[in-house]
Tab-separated table of C-alpha atoms in Angstrom:
chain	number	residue	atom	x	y	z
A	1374	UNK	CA	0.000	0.000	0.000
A	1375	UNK	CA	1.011	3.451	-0.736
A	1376	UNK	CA	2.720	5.389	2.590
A	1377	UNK	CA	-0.041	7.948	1.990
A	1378	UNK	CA	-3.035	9.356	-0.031
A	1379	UNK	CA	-1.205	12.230	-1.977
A	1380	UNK	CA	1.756	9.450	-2.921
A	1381	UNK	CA	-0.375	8.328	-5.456
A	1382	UNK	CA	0.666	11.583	-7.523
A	1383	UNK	CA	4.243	10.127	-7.602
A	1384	UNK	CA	4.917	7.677	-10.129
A	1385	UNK	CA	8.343	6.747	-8.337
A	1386	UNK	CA	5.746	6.086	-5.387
A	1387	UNK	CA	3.543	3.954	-7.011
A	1388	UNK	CA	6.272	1.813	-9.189
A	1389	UNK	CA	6.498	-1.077	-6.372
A	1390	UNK	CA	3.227	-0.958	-4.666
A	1391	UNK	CA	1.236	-4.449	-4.575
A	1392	UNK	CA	-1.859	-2.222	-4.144
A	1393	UNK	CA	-3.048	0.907	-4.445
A	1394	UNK	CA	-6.350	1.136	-2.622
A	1395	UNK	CA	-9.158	4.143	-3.299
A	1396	UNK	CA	-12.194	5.595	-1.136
A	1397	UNK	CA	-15.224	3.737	-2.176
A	1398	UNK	CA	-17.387	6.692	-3.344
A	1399	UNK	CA	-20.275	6.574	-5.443
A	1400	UNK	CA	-19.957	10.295	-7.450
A	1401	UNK	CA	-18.362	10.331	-10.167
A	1402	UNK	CA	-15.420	13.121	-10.433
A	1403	UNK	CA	-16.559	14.169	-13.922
A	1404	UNK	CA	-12.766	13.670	-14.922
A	1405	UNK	CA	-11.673	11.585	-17.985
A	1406	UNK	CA	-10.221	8.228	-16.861
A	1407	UNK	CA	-7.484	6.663	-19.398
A	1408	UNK	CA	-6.101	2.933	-18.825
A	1409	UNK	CA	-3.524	1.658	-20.934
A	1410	UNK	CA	-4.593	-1.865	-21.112
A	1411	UNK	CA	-7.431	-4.184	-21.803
A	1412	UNK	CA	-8.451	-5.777	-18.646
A	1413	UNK	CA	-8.434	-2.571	-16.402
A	1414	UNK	CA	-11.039	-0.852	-19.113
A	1415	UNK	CA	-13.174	-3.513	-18.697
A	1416	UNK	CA	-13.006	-3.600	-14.994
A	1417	UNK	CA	-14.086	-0.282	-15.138
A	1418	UNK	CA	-16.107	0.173	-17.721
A	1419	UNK	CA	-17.926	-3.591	-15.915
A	1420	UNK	CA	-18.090	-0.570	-12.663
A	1421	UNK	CA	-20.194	1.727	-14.544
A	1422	UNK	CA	-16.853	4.353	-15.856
A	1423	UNK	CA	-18.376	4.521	-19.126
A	1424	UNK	CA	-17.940	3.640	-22.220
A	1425	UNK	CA	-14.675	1.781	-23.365
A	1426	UNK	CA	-13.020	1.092	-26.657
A	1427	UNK	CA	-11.942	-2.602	-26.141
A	1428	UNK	CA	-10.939	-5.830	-28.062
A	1429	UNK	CA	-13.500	-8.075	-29.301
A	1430	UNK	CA	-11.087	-10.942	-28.221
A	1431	UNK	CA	-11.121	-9.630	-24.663
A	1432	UNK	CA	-14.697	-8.781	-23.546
A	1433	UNK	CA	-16.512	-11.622	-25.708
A	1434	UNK	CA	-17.311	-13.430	-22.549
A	1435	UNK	CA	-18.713	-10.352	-21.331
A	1436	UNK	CA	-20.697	-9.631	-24.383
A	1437	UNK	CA	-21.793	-12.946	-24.736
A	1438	UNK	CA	-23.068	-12.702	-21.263
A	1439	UNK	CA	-25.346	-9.511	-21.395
A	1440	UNK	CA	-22.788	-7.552	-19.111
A	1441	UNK	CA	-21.270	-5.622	-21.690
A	1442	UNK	CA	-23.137	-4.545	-25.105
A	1443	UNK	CA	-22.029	-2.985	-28.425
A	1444	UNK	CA	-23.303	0.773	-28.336
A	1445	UNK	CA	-21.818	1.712	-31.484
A	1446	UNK	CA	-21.867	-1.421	-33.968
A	1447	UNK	CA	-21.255	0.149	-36.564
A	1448	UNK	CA	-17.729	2.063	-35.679
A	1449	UNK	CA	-14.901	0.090	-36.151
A	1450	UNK	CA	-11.597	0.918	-34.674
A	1451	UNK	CA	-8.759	-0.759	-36.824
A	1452	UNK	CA	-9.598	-4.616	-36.482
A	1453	UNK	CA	-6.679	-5.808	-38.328
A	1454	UNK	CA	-5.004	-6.498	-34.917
A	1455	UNK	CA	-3.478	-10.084	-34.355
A	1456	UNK	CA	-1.579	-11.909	-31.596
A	1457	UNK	CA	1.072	-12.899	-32.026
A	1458	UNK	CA	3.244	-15.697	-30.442
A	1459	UNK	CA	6.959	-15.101	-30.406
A	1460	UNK	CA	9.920	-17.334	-30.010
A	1461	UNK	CA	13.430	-17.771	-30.793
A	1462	UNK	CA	14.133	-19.828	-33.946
A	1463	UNK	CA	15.508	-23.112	-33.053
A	1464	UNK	CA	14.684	-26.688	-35.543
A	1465	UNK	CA	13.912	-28.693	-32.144
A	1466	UNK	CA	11.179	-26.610	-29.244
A	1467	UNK	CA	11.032	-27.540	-25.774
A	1468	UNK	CA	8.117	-29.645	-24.954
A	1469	UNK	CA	7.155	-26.269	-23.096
A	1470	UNK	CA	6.982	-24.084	-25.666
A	1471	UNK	CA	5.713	-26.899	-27.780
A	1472	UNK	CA	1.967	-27.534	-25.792
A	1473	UNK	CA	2.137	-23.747	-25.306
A	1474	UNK	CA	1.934	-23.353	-28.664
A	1475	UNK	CA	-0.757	-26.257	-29.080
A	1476	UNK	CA	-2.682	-25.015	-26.091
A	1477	UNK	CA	-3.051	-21.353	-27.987
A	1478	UNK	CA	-4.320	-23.158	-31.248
A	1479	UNK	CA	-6.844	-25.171	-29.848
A	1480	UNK	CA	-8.053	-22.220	-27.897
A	1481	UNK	CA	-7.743	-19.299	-30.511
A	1482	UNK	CA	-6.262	-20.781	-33.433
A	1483	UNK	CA	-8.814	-21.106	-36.317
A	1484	UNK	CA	-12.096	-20.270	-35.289
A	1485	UNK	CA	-12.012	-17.372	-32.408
A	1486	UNK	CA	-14.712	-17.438	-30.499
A	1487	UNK	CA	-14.952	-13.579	-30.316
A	1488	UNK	CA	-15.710	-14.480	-34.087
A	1489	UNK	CA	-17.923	-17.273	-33.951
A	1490	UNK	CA	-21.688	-16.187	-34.854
């Protein structure tokens, strides 16, 4: 936990925290809130932040499940992103890398289900 409130102001203070905890308060601060990845935007925007632009890939469950819905279907940020899997080039893998790969293909290899109908 941070030493105190106003720490959180200091990114030197907040490099090695495990936690950074906030007052529970129900207003909102009429403030623009900016994440830089995936899973916190959908924490918040899951919380009621707003709206969020996020990957199909990571909030299908959500979608699928009624607690997140398309408000603007037809706006499309650039959908040409891909994942991709990097390793060193070597003729023989390590059986690690080898059912890591395996274990990525059978779970988003051909048919996504973010893209499944």
């Amino acid at each position: 936990m941070l030493a105190t409130p106003g720490a959180i102001r200091s990114v030197r203070a907040t490099t090695h925290a495990a936690a950074i905890a906030f007052r529970a308060d129900p207003r909102l601060s009429g403030g623009r809130l900016v994440l830089d990845d995936g899973l916190s935007q959908t924490i918040a925007t899951l919380a009621g932040a707003g709206i969020s632009v996020n990957s199909l890939w990571s909030v299908h469950r959500e979608l699928a499940e009624g607690k997140l819905v398309r408000v603007l279907p037809d706006y499309w940020v650039d959908d040409q992103s891909a994942l991709w899997l990097v390793y060193p080039k070597s003729n023989v893998l390590t059986a690690k890398v080898r059912i890591f790969i395996d274990f990525l293909m059978d779970r988003i290899g051909n048919a996504p289900a973010w893209r499944a109908p």
